[in-house]
Tab-separated table of C-alpha atoms in Angstrom:
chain	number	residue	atom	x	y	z
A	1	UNK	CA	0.000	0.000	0.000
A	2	UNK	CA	0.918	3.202	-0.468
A	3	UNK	CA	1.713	6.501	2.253
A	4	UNK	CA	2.916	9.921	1.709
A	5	UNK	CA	-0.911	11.977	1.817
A	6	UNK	CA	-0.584	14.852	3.434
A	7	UNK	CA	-2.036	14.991	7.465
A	8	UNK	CA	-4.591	17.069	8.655
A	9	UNK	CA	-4.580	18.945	11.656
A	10	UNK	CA	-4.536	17.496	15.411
A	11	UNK	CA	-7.338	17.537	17.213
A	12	UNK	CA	-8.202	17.076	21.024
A	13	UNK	CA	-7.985	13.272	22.023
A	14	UNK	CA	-10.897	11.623	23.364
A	15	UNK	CA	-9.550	7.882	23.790
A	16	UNK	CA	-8.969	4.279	25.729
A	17	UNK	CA	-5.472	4.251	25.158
A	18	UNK	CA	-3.750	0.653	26.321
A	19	UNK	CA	-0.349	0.451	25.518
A	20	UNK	CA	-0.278	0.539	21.247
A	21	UNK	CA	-4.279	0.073	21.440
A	22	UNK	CA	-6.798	2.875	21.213
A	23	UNK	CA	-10.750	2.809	21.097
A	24	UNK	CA	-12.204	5.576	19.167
A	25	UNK	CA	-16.081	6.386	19.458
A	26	UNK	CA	-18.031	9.503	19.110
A	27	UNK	CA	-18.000	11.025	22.547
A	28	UNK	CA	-19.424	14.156	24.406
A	29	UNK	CA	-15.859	14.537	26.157
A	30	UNK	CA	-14.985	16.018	22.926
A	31	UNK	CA	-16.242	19.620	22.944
A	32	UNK	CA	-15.995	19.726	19.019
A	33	UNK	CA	-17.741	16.329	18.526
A	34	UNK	CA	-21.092	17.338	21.157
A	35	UNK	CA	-21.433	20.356	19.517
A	36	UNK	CA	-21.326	19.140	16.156
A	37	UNK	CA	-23.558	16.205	16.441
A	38	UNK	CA	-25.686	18.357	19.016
A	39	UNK	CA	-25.281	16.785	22.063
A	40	UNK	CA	-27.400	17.417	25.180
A	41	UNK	CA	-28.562	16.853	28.201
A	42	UNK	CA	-31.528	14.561	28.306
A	43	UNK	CA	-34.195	14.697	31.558
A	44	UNK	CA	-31.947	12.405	33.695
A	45	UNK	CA	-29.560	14.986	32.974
A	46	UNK	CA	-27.605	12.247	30.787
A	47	UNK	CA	-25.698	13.446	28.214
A	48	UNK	CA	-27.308	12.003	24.694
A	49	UNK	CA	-27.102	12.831	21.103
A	50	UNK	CA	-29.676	14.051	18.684
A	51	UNK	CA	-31.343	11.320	16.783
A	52	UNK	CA	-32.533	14.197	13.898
A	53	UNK	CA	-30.678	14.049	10.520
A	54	UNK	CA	-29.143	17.878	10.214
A	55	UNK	CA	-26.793	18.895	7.713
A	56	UNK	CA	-23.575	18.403	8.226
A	57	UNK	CA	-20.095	19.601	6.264
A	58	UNK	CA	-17.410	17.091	4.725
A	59	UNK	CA	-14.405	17.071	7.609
A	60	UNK	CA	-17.160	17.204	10.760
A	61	UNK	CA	-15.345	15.398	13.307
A	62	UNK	CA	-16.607	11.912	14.977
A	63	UNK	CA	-13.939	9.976	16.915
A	64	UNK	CA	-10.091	10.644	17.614
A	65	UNK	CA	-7.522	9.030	18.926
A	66	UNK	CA	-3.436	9.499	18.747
A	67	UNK	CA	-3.085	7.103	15.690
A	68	UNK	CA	-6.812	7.896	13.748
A	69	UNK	CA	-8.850	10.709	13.221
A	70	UNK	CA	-12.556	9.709	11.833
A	71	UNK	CA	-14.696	12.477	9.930
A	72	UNK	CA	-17.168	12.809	7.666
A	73	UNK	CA	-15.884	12.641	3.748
A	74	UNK	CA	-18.279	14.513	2.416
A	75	UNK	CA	-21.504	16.979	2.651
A	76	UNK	CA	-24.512	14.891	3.765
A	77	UNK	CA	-27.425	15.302	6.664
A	78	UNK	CA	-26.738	12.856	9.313
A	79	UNK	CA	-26.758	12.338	13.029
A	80	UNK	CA	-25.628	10.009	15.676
A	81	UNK	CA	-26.878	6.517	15.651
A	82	UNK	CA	-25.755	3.276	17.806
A	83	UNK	CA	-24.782	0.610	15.622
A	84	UNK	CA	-25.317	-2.302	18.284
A	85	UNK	CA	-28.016	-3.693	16.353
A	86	UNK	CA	-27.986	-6.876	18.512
A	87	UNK	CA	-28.330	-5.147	22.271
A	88	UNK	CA	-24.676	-6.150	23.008
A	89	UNK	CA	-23.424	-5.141	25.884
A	90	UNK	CA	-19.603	-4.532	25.235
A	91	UNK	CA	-16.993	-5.570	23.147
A	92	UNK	CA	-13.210	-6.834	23.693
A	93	UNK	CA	-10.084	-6.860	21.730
A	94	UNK	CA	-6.701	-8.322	22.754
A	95	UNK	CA	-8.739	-8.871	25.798
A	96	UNK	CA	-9.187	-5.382	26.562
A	97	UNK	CA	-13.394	-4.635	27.288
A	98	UNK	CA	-14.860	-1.923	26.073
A	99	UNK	CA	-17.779	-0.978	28.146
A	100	UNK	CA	-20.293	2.164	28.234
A	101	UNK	CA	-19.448	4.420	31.219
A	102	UNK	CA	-21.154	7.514	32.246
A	103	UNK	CA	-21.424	9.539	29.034
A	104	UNK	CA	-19.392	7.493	26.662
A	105	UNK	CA	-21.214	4.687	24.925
A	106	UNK	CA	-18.252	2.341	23.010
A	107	UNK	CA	-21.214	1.838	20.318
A	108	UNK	CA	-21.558	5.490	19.228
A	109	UNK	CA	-21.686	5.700	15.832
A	110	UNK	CA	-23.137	7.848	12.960
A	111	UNK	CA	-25.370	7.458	9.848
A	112	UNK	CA	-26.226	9.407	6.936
A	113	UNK	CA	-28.651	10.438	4.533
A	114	UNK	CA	-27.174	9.859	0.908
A	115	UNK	CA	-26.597	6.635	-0.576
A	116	UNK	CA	-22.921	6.296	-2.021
A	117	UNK	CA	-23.210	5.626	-5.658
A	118	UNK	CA	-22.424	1.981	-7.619
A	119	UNK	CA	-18.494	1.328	-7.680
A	120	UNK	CA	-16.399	0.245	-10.890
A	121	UNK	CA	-13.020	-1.359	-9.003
A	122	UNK	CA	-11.357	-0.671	-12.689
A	123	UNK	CA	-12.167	3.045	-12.243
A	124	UNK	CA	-12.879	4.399	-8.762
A	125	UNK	CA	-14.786	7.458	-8.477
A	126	UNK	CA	-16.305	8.487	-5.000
A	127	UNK	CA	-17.563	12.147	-5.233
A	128	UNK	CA	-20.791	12.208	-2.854
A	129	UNK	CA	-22.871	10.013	-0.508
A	130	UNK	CA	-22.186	8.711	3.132
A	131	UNK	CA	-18.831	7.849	3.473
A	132	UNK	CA	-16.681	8.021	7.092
A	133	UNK	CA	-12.736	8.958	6.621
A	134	UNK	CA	-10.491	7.243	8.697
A	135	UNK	CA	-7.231	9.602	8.522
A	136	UNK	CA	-4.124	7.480	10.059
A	137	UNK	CA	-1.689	8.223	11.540
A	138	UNK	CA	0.785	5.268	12.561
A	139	UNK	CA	0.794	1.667	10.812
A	140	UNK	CA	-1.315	-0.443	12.264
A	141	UNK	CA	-4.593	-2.166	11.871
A	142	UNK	CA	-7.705	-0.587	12.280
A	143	UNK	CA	-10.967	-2.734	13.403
A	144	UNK	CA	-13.835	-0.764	12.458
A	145	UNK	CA	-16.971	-1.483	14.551
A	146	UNK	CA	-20.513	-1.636	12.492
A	147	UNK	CA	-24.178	-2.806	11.207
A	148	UNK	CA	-23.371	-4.559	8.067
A	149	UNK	CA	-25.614	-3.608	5.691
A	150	UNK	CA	-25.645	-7.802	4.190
A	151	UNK	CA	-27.482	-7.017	0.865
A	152	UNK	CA	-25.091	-3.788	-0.343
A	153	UNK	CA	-21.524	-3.642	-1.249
A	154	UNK	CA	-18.852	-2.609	1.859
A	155	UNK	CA	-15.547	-1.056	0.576
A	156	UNK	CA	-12.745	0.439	1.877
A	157	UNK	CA	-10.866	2.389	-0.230
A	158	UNK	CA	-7.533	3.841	0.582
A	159	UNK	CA	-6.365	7.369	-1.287
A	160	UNK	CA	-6.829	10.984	-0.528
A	161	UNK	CA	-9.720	13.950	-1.160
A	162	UNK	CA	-8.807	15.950	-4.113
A	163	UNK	CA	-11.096	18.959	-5.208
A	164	UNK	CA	-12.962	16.013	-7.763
A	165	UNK	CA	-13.169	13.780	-4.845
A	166	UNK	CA	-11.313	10.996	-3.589
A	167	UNK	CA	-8.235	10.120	-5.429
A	168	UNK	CA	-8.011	6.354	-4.703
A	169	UNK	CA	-4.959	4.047	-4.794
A	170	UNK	CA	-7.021	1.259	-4.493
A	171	UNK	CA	-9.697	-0.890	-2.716
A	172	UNK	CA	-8.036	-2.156	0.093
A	173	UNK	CA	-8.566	-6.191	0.843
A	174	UNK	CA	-10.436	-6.198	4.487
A	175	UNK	CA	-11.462	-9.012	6.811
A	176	UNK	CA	-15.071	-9.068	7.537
A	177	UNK	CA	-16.908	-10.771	10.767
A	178	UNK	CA	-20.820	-10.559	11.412
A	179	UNK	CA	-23.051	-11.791	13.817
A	180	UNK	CA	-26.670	-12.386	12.787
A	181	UNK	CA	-30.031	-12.416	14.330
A	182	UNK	CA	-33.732	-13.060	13.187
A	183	UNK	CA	-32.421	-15.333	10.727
A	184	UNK	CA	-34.604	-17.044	8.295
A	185	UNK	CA	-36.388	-20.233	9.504
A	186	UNK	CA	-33.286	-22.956	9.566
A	187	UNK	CA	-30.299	-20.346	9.708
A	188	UNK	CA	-30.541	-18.678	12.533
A	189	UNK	CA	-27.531	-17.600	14.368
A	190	UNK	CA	-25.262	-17.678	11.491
A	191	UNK	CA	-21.866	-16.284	12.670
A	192	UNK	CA	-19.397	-15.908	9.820
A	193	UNK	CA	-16.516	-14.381	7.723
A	194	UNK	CA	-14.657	-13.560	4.951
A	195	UNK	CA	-11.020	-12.552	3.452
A	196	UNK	CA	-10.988	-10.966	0.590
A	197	UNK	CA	-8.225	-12.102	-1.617
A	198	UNK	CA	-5.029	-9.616	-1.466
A	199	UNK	CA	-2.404	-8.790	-4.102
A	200	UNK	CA	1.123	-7.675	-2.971
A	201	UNK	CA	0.614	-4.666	-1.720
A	202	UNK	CA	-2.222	-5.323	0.440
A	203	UNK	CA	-5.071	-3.988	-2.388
A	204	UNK	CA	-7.537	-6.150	-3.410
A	205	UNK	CA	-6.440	-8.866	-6.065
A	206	UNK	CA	-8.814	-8.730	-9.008
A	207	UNK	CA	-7.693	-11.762	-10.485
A	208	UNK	CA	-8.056	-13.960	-7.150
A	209	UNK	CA	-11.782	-12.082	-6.549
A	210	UNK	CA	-13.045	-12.742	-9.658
A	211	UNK	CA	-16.647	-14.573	-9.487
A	212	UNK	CA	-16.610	-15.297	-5.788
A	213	UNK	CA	-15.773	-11.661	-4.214
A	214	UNK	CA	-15.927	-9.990	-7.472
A	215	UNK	CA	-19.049	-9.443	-10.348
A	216	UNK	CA	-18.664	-6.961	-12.927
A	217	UNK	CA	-16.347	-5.045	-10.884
A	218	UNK	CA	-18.226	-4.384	-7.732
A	219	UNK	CA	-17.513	-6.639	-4.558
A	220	UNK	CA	-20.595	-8.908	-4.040
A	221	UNK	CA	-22.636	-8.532	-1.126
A	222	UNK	CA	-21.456	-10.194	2.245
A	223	UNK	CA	-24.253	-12.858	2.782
A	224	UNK	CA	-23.732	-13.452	-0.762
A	225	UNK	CA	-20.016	-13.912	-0.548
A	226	UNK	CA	-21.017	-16.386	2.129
A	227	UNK	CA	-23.752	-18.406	0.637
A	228	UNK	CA	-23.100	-18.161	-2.919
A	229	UNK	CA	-26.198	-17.384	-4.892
A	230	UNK	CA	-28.429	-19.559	-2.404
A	231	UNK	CA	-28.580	-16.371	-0.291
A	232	UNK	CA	-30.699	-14.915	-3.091
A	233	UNK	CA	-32.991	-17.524	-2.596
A	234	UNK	CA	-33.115	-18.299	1.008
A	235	UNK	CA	-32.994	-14.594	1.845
A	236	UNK	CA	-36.408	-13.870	0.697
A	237	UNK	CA	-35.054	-10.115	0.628
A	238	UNK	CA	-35.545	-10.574	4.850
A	239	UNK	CA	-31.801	-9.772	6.068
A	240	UNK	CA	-30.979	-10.509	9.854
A	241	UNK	CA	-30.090	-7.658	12.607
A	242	UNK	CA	-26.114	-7.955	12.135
A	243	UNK	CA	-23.135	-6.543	14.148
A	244	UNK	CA	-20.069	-6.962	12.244
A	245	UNK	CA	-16.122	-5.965	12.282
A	246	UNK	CA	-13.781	-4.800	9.906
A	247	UNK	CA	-10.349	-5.286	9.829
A	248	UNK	CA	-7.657	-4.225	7.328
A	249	UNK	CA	-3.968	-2.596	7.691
A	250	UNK	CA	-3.302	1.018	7.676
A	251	UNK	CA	-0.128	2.826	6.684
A	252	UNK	CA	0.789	6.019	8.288
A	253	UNK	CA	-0.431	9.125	6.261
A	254	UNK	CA	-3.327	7.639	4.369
A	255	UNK	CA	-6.887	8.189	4.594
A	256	UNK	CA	-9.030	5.231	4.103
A	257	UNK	CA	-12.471	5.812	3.340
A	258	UNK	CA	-14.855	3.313	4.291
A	259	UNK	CA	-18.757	2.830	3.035
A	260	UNK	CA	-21.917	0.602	1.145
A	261	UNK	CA	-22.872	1.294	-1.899
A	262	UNK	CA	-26.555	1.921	-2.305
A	263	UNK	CA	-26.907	2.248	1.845
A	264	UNK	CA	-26.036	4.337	4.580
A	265	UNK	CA	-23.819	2.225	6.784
A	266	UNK	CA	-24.011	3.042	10.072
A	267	UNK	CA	-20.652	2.561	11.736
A	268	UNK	CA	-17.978	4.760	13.202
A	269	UNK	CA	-16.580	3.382	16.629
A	270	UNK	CA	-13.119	1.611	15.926
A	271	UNK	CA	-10.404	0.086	17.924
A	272	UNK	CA	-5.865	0.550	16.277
A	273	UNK	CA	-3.349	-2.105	17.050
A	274	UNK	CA	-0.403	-1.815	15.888
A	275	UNK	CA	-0.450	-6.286	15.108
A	276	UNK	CA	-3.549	-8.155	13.683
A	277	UNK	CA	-5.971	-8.567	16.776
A	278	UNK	CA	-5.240	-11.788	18.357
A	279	UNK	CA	-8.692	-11.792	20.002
A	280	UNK	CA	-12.170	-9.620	18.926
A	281	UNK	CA	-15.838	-10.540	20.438
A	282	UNK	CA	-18.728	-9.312	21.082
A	283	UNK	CA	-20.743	-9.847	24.791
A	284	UNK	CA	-24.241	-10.240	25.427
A	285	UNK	CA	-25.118	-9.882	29.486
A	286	UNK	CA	-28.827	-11.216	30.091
A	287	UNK	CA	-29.675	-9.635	33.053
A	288	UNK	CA	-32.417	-10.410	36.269
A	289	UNK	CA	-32.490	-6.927	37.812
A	290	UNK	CA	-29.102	-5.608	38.067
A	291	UNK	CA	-27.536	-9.496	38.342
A	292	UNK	CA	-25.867	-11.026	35.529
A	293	UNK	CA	-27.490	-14.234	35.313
A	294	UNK	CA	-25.796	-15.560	31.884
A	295	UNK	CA	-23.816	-14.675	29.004
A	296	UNK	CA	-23.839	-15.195	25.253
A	297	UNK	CA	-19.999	-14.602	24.065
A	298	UNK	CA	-19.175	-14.431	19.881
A	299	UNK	CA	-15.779	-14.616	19.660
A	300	UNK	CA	-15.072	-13.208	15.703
A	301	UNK	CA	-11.364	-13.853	15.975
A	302	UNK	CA	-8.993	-16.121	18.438
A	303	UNK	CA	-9.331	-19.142	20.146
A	304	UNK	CA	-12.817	-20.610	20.274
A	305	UNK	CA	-14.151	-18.454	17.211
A	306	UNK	CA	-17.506	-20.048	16.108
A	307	UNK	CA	-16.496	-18.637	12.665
A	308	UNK	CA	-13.915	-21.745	12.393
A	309	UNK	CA	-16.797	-23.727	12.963
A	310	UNK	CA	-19.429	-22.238	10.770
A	311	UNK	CA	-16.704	-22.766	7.951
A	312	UNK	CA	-15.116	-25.780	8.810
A	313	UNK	CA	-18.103	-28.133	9.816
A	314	UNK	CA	-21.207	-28.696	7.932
A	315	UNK	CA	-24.310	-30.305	9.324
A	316	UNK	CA	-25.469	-33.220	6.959
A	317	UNK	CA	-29.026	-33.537	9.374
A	318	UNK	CA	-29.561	-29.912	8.437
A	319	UNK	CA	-32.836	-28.757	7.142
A	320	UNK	CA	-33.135	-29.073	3.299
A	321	UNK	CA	-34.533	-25.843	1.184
A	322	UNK	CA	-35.516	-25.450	-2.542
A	323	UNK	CA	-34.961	-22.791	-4.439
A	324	UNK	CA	-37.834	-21.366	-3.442
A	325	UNK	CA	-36.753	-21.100	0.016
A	326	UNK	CA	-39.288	-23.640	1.603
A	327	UNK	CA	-38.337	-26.169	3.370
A	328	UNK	CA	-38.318	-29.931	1.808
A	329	UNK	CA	-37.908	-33.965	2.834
A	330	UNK	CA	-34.266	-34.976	2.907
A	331	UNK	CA	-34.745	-37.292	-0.541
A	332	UNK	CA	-36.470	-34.373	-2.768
A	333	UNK	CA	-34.544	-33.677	-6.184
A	334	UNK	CA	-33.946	-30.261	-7.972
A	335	UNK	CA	-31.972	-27.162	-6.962
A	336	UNK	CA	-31.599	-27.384	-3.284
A	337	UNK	CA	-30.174	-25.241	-0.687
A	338	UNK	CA	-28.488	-26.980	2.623
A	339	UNK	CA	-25.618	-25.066	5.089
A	340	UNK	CA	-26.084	-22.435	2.991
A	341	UNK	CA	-24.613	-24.169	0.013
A	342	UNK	CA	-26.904	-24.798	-2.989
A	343	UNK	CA	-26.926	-27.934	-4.903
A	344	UNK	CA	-28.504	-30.107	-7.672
A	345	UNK	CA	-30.066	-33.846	-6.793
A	346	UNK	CA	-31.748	-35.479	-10.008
């Protein structure tokens, strides 16, 4: 990948710093990010944000830490917006937890109003739409925290704003972890991920990407990538709640913009390490009162991910679908759909 784009000014920190970890999220500690995304005071004198899409300019300010500095890219009415889709409570990486305390929630994120347009990998133009700018700093990896919007296309796209827009060196080639919910009758609690193929320098590898990652130059939707084209089928255009992770390297003095195509992705919060996270989950407390009576844990990366299992064991008692997406006996012929795989019995 490449370095050398110029850095914007410093801003005030608002950060977990641990060591060569940080946790970014949009924060009312940060005098320029309340009064930007128009914090207040709420009747238990809590601080909260405002929920109402307002205009806001390209370089408004959401997170910072010392290695990453996340704006807005461009021009677009937006406001703050969680994106724990699945009412987790916090998450952990290289286990350090990342809780909500006081005024900070760890889930603050933003969302906007304009839908990025379609994307040509041969000839990247990104001129308008929701898109967040991660401006770094150090090298590192960046984990970016969101809900993955599973029927658009996610990029990231490493370059630097121009006058005409972002002048792109390339799409970068990203890890990608979700956790679903409300699944479809005979998939629920799919947990699973992706890598997209990478070329030398860390951009995606066309060649590799073609058909699987790749059609006609746009990356294929996630629970496509996942499920081939049964997800078209199965899917019933019903997509799960999702809370999902991103994870790709990042080279000192680049800006790496990330965003969906067709959708307003809401994301923001994101967690630098200088390695690849050894460890990343997500915890659910269930609660009686103010006791913890269980937990539900998804570890996305390290040991016990149920992503390893999800793509290393398949269930050969699992239900059967047709094309159709309704369930059949085990000995029906035709185009049928089990694990998520889709296959032909005459």
């Amino acid at each position: 990948m490449k370095k050398g784009f110029l850095l914007i000014g410093v801003l005030a920190m608002t950060a977990s710093v641990f060591a060569q970890q940080q946790a970014g999220w949009m924060s009312p500690s940060n005098e320029e990010v309340a009064a930007a995304w128009g914090w207040a005071a709420n009747d238990e004198g809590k601080m909260a944000w405002s929920k109402e899409k307002t205009p806001h300019p390209a370089g408004t300010l959401i997170a910072e830490t010392e290695s990453v500095v996340l704006r807005t890219a461009f021009a677009d009415d937006c406001s703050g917006a969680s994106i724990n889709k699945l009412k987790l409570t916090y998450y952990s990486v290289n286990g350090i937890d990342y809780k909500t305390e006081g005024d900070n929630n760890v889930w603050q994120g933003a969302v906007g109003n304009t839908n990025p347009k379609a994307l040509n990998l041969e000839d990247i133009q990104i001129t308008t739409g929701w898109v967040l700018d991660y401006e770094v700093k150090a090298d590192g990896y960046l984990t970016v925290l969101s809900q993955a919007s599973l029927n658009k296309n996610l990029y990231v796209i490493e370059g630097a704003m121009s006058d005409e827009g972002v002048v792109a060196n390339g799409a970068v080639a990203y890890d990608f972890f979700v956790v679903c919910d409300n699944q479809p009758e005979g998939l629920e609690g799919i947990q699973f991920s992706y890598k997209l193929p990478a070329d030398e320098e860390g951009y995606l590898d066309m060649d590799a990407a073609a058909g699987k990652f790749v059609d006609g130059g746009t990356i294929m939707w996630p629970y496509r990538i996942f499920m081939g084209d049964a997800a078209i089928e199965t899917s019933d255009k019903k997509y799960p709640n999702t809370n999902a992770a991103t994870v790709f390297p990042v080279y000192e003095g680049c800006h790496y913009y990330y965003f969906c195509t067709g959708s307003k992705v809401t994301a923001g919060p994101y967690i630098f390490t200088k390695e690849y996270p050894t460890s990343l989950s997500f915890t659910k407390e269930i609660k009686d009162g103010d006791e913890v009576t269980s937990t539900e844990v998804y570890n996305l990366i390290g040991e016990g991910s149920a992503v390893k299992a999800v793509e290393a064991v398949l269930d050969v008692n699992a239900p059967i679908y047709n094309a159709q997406g309704v369930r059949v006996n085990a000995d029906a012929k035709g185009i049928l759909i089990q694990n998520g795989k889709k296959f032909i019995r005459k």
